[in-house]
Coordinates of C-alpha atoms in Angstrom, one line a residue:
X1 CA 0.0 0.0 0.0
X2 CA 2.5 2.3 0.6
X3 CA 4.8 1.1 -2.1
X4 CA 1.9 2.3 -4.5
X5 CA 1.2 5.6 -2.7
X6 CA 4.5 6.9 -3.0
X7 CA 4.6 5.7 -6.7
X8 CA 1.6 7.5 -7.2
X9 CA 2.7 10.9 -5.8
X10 CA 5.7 10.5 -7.1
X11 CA 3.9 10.2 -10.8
X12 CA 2.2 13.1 -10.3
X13 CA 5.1 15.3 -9.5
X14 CA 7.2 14.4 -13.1
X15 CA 3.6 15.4 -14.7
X16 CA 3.4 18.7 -12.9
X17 CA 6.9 19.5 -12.9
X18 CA 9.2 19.5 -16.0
X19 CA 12.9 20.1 -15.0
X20 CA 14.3 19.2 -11.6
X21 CA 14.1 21.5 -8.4
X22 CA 17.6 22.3 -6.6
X23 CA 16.7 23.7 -3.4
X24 CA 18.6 27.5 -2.4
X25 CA 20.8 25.4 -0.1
X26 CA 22.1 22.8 -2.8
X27 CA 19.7 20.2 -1.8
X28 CA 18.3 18.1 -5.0
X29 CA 14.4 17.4 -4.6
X30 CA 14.1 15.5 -8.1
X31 CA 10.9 16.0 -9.7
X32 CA 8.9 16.7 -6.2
X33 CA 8.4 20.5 -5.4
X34 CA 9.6 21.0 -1.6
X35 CA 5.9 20.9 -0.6
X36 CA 5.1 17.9 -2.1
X37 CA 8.1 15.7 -0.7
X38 CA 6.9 17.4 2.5
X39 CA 3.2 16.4 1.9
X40 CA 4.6 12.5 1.0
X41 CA 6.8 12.4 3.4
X42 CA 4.5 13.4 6.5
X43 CA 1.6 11.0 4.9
X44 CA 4.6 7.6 4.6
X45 CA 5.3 8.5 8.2
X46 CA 2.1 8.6 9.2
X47 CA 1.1 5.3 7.6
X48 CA 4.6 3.5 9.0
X49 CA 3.2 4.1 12.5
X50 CA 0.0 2.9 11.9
X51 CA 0.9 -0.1 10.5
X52 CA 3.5 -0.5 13.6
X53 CA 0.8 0.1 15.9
X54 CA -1.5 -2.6 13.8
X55 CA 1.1 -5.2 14.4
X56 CA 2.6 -4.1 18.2
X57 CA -0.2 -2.8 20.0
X58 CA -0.9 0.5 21.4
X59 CA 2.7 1.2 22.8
X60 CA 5.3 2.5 20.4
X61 CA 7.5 -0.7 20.0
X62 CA 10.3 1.4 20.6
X63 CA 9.3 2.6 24.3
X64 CA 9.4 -0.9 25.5
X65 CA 13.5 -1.2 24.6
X66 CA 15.1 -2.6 27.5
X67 CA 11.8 -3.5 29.5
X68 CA 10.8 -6.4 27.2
X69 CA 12.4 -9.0 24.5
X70 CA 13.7 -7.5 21.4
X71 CA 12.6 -8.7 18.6
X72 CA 13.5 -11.2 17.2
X73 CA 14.4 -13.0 20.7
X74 CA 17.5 -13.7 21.6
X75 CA 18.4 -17.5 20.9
X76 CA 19.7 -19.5 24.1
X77 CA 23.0 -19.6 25.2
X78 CA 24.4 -22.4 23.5
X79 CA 26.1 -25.2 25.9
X80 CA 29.6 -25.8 26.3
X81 CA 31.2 -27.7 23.7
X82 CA 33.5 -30.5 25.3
X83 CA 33.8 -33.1 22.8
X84 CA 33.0 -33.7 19.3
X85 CA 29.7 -34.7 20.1
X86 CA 28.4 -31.8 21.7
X87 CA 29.8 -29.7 18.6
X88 CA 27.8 -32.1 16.0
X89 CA 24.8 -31.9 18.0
X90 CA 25.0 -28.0 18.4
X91 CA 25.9 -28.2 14.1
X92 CA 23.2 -30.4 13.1
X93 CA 21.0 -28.2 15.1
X94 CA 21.7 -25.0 14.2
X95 CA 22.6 -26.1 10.1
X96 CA 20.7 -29.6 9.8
X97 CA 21.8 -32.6 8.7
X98 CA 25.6 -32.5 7.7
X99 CA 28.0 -33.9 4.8
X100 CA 29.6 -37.0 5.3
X101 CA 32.9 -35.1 4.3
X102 CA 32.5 -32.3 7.3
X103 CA 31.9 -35.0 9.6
X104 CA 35.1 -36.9 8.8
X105 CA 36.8 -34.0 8.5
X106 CA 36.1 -32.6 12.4
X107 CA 36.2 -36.1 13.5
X108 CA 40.2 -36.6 12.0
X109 CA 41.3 -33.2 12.4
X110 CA 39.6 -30.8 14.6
X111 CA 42.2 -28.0 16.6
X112 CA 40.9 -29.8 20.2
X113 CA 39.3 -32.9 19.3
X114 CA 40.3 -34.4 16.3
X115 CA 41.7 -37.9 16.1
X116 CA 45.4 -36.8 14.8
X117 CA 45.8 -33.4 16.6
X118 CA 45.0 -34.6 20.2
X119 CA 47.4 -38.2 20.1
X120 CA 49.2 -40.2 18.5
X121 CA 47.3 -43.1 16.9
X122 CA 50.3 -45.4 16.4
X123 CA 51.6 -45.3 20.2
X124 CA 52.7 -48.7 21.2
X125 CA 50.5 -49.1 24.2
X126 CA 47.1 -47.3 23.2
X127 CA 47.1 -46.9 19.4
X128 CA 43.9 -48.1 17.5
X129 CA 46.3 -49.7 14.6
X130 CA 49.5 -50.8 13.3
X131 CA 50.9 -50.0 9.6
X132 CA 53.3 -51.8 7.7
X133 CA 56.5 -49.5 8.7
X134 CA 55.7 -51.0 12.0
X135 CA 56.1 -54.4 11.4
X136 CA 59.2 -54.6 10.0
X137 CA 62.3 -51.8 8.9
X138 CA 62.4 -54.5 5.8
X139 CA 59.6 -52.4 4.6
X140 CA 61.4 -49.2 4.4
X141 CA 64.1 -50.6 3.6
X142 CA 62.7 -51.8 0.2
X143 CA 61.4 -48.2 -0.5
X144 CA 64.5 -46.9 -0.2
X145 CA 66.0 -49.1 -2.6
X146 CA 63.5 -48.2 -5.3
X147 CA 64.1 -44.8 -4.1
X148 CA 68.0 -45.4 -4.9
X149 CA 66.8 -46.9 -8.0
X150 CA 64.9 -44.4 -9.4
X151 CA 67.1 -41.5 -8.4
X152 CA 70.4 -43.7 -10.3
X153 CA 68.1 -43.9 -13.3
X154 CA 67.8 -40.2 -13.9
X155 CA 71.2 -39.0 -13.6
X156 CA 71.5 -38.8 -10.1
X157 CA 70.4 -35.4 -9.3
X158 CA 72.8 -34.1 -6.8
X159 CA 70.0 -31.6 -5.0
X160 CA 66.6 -34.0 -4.1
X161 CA 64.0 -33.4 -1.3
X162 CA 62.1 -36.9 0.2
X163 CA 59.1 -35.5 1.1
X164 CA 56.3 -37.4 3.1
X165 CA 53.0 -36.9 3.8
X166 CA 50.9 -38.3 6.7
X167 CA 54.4 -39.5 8.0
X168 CA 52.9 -40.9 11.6
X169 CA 56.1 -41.6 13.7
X170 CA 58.7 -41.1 11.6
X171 CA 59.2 -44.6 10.8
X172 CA 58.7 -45.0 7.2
X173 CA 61.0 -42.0 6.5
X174 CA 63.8 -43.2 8.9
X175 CA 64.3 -47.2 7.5
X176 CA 63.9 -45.0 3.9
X177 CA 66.7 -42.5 4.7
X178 CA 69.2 -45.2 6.3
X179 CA 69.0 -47.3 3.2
X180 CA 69.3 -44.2 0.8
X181 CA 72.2 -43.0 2.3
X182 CA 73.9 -46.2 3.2
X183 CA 73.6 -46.8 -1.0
X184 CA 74.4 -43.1 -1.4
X185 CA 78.0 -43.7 0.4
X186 CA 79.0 -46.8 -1.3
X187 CA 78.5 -44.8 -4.8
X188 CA 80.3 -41.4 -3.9
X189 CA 78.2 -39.7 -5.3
X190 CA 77.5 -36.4 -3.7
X191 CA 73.7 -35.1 -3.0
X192 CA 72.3 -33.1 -0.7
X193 CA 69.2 -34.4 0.7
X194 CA 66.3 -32.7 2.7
X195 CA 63.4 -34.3 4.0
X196 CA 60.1 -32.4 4.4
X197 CA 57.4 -33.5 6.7
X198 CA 53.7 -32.9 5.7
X199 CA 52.3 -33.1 9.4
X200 CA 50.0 -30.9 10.9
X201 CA 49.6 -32.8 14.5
X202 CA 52.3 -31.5 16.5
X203 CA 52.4 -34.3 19.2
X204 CA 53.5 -36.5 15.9
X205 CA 55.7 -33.6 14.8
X206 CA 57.4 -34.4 18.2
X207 CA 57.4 -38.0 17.4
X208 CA 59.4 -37.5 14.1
X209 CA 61.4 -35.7 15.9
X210 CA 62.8 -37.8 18.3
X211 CA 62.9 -40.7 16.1
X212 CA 64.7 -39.0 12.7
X213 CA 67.4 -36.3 14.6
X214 CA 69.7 -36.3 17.9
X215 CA 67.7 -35.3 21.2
X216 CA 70.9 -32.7 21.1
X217 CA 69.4 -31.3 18.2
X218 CA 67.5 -28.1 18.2
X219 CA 63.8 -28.6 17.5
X220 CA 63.8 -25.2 16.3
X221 CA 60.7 -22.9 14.6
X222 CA 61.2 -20.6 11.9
X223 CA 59.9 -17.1 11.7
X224 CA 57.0 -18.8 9.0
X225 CA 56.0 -20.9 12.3
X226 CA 57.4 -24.2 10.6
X227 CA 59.4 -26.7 12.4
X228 CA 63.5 -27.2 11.5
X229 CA 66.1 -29.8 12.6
X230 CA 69.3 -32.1 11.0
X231 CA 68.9 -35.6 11.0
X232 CA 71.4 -38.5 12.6
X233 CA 73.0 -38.2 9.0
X234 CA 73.1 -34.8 8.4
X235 CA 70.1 -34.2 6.4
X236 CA 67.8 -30.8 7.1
X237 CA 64.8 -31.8 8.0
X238 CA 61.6 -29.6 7.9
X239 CA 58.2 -29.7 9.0
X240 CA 55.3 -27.7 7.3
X241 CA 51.8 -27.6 8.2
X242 CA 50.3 -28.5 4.1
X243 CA 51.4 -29.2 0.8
X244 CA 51.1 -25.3 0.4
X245 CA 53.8 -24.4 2.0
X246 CA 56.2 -26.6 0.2
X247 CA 58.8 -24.0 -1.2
X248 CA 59.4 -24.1 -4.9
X249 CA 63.2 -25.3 -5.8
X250 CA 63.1 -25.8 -9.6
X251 CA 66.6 -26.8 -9.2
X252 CA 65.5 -30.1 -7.4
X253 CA 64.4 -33.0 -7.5
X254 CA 61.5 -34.1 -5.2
X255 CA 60.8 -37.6 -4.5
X256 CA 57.0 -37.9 -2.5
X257 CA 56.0 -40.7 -0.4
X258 CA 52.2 -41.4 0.7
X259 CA 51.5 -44.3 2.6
X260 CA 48.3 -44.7 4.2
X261 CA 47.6 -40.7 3.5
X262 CA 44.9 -41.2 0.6
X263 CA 42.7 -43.7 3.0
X264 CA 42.3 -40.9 5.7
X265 CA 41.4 -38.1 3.8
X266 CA 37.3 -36.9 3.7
X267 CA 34.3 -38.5 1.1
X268 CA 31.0 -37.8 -0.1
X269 CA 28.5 -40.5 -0.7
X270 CA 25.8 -40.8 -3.4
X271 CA 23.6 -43.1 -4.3
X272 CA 21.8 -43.1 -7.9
X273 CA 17.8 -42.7 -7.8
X274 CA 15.3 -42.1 -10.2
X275 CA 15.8 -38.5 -10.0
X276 CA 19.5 -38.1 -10.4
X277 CA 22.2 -38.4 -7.6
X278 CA 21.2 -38.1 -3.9
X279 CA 23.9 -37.6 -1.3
X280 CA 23.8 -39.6 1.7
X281 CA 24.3 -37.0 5.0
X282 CA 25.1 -37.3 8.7
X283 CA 21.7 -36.7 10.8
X284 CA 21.2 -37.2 14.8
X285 CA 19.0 -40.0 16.2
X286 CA 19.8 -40.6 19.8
X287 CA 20.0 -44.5 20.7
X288 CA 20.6 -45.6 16.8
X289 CA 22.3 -49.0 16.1
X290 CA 24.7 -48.8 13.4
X291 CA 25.9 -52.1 11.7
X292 CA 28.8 -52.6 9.8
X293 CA 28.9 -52.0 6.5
X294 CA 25.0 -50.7 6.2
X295 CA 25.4 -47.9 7.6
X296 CA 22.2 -46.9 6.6
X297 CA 20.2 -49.8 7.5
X298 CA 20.2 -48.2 11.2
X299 CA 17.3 -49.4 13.1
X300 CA 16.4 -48.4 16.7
X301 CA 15.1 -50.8 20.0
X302 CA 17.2 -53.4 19.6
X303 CA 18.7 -55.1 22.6
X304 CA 22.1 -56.7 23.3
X305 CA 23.6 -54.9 20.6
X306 CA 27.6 -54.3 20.8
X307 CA 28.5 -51.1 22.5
X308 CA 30.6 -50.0 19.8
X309 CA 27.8 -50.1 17.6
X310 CA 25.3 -47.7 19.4
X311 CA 26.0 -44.2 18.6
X312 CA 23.7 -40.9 18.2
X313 CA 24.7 -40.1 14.6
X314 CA 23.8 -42.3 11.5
X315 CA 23.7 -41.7 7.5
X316 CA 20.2 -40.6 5.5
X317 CA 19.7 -40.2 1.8
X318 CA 18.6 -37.1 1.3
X319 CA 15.4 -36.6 -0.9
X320 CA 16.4 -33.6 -2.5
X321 CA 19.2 -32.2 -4.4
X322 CA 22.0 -30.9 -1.9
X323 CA 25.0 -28.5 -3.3
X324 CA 27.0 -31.7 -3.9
X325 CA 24.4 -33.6 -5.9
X326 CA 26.3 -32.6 -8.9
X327 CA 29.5 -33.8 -8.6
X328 CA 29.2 -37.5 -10.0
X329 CA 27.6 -35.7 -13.3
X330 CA 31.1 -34.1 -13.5
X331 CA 32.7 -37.3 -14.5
X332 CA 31.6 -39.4 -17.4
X333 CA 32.8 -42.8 -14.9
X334 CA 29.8 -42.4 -13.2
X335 CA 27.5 -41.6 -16.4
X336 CA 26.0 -45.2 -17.3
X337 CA 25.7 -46.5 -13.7
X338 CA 22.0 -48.0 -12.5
X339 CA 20.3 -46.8 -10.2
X340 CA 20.3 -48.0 -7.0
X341 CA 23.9 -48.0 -7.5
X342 CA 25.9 -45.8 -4.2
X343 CA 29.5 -44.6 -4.5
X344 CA 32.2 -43.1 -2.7
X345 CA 34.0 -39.7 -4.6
X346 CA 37.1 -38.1 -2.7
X347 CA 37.3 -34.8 -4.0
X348 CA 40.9 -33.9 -1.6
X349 CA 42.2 -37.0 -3.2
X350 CA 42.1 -35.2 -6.7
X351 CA 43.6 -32.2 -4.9
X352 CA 46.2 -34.0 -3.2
X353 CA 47.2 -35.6 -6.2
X354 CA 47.4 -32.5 -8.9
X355 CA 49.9 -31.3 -6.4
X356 CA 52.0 -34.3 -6.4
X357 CA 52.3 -34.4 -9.7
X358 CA 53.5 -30.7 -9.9
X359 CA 56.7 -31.8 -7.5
X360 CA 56.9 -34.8 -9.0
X361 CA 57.3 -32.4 -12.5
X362 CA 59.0 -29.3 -10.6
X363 CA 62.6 -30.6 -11.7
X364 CA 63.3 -28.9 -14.6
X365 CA 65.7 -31.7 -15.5
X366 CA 63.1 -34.8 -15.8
X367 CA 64.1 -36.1 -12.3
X368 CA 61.7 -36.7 -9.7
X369 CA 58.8 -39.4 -8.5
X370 CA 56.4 -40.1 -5.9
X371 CA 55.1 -43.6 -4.6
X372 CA 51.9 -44.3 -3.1
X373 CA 50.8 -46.9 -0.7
X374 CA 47.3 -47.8 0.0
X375 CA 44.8 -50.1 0.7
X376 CA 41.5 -50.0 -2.0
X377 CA 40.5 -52.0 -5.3
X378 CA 42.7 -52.0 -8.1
X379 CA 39.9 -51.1 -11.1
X380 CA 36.6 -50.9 -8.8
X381 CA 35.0 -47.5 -7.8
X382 CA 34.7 -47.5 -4.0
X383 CA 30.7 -48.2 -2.9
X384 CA 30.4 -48.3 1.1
X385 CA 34.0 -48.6 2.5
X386 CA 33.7 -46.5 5.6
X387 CA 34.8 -47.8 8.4
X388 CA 36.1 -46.9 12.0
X389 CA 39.0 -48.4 13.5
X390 CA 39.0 -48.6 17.7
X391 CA 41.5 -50.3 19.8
X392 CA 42.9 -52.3 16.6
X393 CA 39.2 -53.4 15.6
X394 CA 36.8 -51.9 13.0
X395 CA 33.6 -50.2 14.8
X396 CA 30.8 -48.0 13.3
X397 CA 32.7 -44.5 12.2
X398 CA 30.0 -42.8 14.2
X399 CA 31.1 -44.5 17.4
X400 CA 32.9 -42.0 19.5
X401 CA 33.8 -39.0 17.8
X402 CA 37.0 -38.3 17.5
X403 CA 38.2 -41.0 19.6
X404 CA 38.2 -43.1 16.3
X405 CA 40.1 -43.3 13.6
X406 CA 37.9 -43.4 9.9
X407 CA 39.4 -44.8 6.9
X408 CA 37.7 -45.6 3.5
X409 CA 38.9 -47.6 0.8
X410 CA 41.2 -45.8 -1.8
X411 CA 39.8 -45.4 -5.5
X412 CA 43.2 -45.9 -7.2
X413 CA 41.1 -46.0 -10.8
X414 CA 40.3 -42.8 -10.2
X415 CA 43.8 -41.7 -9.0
X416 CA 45.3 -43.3 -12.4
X417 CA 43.3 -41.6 -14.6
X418 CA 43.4 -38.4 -13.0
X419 CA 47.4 -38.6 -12.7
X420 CA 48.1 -39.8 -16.5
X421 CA 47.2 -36.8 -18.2
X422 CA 50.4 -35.3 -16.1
X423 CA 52.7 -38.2 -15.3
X424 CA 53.3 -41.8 -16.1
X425 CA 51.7 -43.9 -13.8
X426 CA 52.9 -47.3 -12.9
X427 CA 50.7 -49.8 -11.0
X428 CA 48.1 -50.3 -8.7
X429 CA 50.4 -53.7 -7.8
X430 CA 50.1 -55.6 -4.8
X431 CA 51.9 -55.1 -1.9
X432 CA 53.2 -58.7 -2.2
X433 CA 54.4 -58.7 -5.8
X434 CA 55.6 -55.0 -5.2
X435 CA 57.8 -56.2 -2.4
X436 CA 59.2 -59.2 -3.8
X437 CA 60.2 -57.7 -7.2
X438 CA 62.5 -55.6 -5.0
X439 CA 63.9 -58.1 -3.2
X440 CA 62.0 -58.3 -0.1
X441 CA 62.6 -62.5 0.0
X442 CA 66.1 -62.5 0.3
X443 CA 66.3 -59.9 2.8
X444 CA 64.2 -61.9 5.2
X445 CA 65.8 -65.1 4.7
X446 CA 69.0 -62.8 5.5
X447 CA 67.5 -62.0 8.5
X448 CA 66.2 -65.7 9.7
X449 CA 69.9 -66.9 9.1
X450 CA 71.0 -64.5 11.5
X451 CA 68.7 -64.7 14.3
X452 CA 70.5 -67.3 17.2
X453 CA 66.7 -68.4 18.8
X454 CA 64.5 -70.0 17.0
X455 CA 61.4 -67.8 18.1
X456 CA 63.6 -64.9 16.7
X457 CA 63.4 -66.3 13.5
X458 CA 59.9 -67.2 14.0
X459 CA 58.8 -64.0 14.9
X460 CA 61.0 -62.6 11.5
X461 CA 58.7 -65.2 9.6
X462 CA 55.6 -64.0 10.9
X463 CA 56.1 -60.7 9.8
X464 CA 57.0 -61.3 6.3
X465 CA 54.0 -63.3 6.0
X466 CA 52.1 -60.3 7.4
X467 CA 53.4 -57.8 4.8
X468 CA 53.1 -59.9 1.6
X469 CA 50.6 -62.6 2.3
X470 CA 47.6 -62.7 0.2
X471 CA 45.3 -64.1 2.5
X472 CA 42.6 -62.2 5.0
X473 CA 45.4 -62.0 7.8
X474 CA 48.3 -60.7 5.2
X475 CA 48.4 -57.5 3.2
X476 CA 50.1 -58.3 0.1
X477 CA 46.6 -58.4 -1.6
X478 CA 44.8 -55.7 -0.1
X479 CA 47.2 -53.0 -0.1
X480 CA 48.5 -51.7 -3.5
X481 CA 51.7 -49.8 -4.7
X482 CA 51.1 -46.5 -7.1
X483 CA 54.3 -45.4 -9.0
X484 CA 54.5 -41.7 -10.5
X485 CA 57.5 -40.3 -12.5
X486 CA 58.1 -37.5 -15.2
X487 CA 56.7 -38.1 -18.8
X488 CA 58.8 -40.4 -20.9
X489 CA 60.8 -42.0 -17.8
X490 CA 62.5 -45.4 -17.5
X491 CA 60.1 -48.2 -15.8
X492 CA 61.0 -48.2 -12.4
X493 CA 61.8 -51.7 -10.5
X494 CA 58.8 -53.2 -9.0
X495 CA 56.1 -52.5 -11.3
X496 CA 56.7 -55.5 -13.7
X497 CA 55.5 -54.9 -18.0
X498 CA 51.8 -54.8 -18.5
X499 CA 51.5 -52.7 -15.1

């Protein structure tokens, strides 16, 4: 109403008046002589109030400030957050459900109560699991005699950075840098090697620490707030919070390793329905039973149910498009699926990679390579593969919050097709067949011959078997190597023809 009043007046003042009206003192009045914007402007006020006084009452909402509610009324004071669970029920409250990918992401790596920023997951006495590194040094020692390998075949660049990321304790990178520069002596060949540490958790940058340099070595922190030190052997050794802050050095050669990094990182769920993708979301349901692997088959009521399987959060479909619905219609892999049909897509994975293949091509000199370690299908795009991992056990991922570690199955497909365009890719191969093309057979059988008591050598069995063994106890099957090296480079050992 008094939208078309004020259009109305205002019409009638460009009919009556021609050219506009500048008041004595400057001021502009458009097509409105002073008397009528004085006229309108007295009958807009008028109409304001009475309106206000419609809705409000009799008392001039205004008067009341400070003796009642303001409108609108001030939400309640929002609890304490303690734990992750308090922070995804105040989330999902305030927001709604949330994406799977936000949930993992808080649960793994939240400032005060993520998994990896508030311990270490690998500790001997209370760590949820145990990765190949840990088993035996024999499996370092193998990478670094690829490592070796790869860095003999391209001319032996005498400036390289190893660089790791997710390192966990250290241990990968320590059994990798004895071998290198054991091989590295014997050919006299000078290099000057740094390693660089992609960790964020700094109770693991401690960790690395104490394992790779001297406990007389500075731990020192550079004006950029990254972590510095010099390893047993001499090597710098630096710490930085994300790939980002990786310096550029065109002048050498970078050589990545990434085991058990892809498996950690965030995903988003779909499932194919007659009206296009649907992503699956995290919702709140106190006193839902979560079974492994439906996730979304959780039901409620039911009794003597595992502990670790009750938790307050569970996965929906949701019925209508979300922001993300569109990302499987992005890649033509996911075109000609059914329906019915639910995948996993790791968007930081594609991220992650496009910048590994920039250091593994940052050498200006066709040096360089990166090698990553995983656990996933070789050809197979990743459906429900979510799982939590508790005191060396798998448990719903929605058990406990951030006192779990989540990993999903790796879609190395994906990674291959994303990294050819950019680098030649070698692999997915085995863990098993990996190893023994390097020579990991002879080195235990080095070992057994060594050990004086025969539960020494029994125990160095055991542990071979563990890391190449194809069956449900072993992970030579399950767990796959990825090679990556500059356009046009030799075929690195351990990735045998047709790989």
């Amino acid at each position: 109403m008094l939208r078309t009043l004020t259009r109305s007046l205002r019409t009638s003042a460009f009919r009556l008046n021609k050219n506009p009206l500048i008041h004595e003192n400057g001021l502009y009045y458009g097509k409105f002589t002073k008397e009528e914007y004085e006229k309108a402007k007295a009958y807009v006020t008028t109409q304001y109030e009475k309106l206000e006084k419609d809705i409000k009452g009799t008392e001039h909402v205004r008067e009341k400030v400070g003796k009642m509610p303001q409108f609108p009324s001030r939400a309640p004071a929002k609890r304490d957050i303690t734990n992750l669970l308090d922070f995804f029920l105040e989330m999902i409250k305030t927001t709604g459900h949330i994406p799977l990918s936000a949930y993992m992401r808080q649960c793994l790596t939240h400032p005060e109560f993520g998994y990896y920023t508030t311990r270490n997951p690998l500790d001997a006495t209370g760590g949820d699991f145990i990765t190949s590194p840990e088993i035996s040094s024999v499996f370092g020692e193998m990478i670094g005699i690829w490592l070796y390998s790869v860095w003999s075949s391209q001319g032996s660049p005498q400036s390289i950075r190893i660089v790791e990321f997710g390192p966990g304790k250290g241990t990968l990178m320590h059994d990798v840098v004895v071998v290198f520069n054991k091989f590295v002596q014997k050919s006299k060949v000078p290099v000057d090697i740094e390693v660089v540490l992609v960790e964020a958790s700094h109770i693991l940058r401690k960790e690395q620490w104490l394992l790779l340099c001297n406990e007389s070595t500075p731990y020192e922190t550079t004006q950029d707030g990254f972590n510095k030190s010099v390893s047993k052997w001499g090597n710098k050794v630096t710490w930085v919070d994300t790939e980002k802050d990786i310096l550029e050095a065109p002048n050498t050669a970078n050589y990545v390793l990434a085991h058990e990094f892809f498996d950690a990182l965030p995903i988003k769920s779909f499932t194919k329905t007659e009206h296009g993708w649907r992503e699956h979301v995290v919702e709140h349901t106190p006193s839902v039973i979560n079974t492994q692997p439906k996730l979304e088959g959780a039901s409620t009521g039911e009794e003597n149910v595992a502990e670790d399987l009750k938790t307050e959060f569970h996965l929906t479909l949701s019925p209508k498009e979300t922001p993300s619905s569109s990302i499987p219609t992005l890649s033509p892999r996911y075109r000609d699926l059914p329906e019915g049909l639910r995948i996993e897509v790791c968007a930081d994975a594609e991220f992650y990679l496009s910048y590994i293949c920039k250091l593994v091509n940052d050498y200006n000199k066709g040096a360089g390579a990166a090698l990553i370690i995983d656990y996933g299908p070789a050809n197979e795009i990743p459906s429900n593969s979510l799982r939590g991992i508790y005191k060396h056990k798998f448990v719903s991922p929605f058990y406990k919050p951030g006192e779990v570690d989540l990993s999903i199955d790796v879609d190395f497909e994906n990674l291959k097709l994303l990294a050819s365009p950019q680098v030649d890719v070698y692999g997915p191969t085995e863990q098993g067949d990996w190893l023994h093309e390097i020579g990991v057979g002879y080195r235990f059988d080095q070992l057994i011959k060594k050990a004086n008591l025969m539960a020494n050598k029994e125990l160095i069995y055991e542990s071979y078997l563990r890391l190449t063994s194809k069956d449900e106890k072993g992970m030579g099957k399950i767990y796959k190597f990825m090679g990556l090296l500059p356009k046009h480079s030799q075929r690195p050992v351990g990735f045998g023809v047709g790989e």
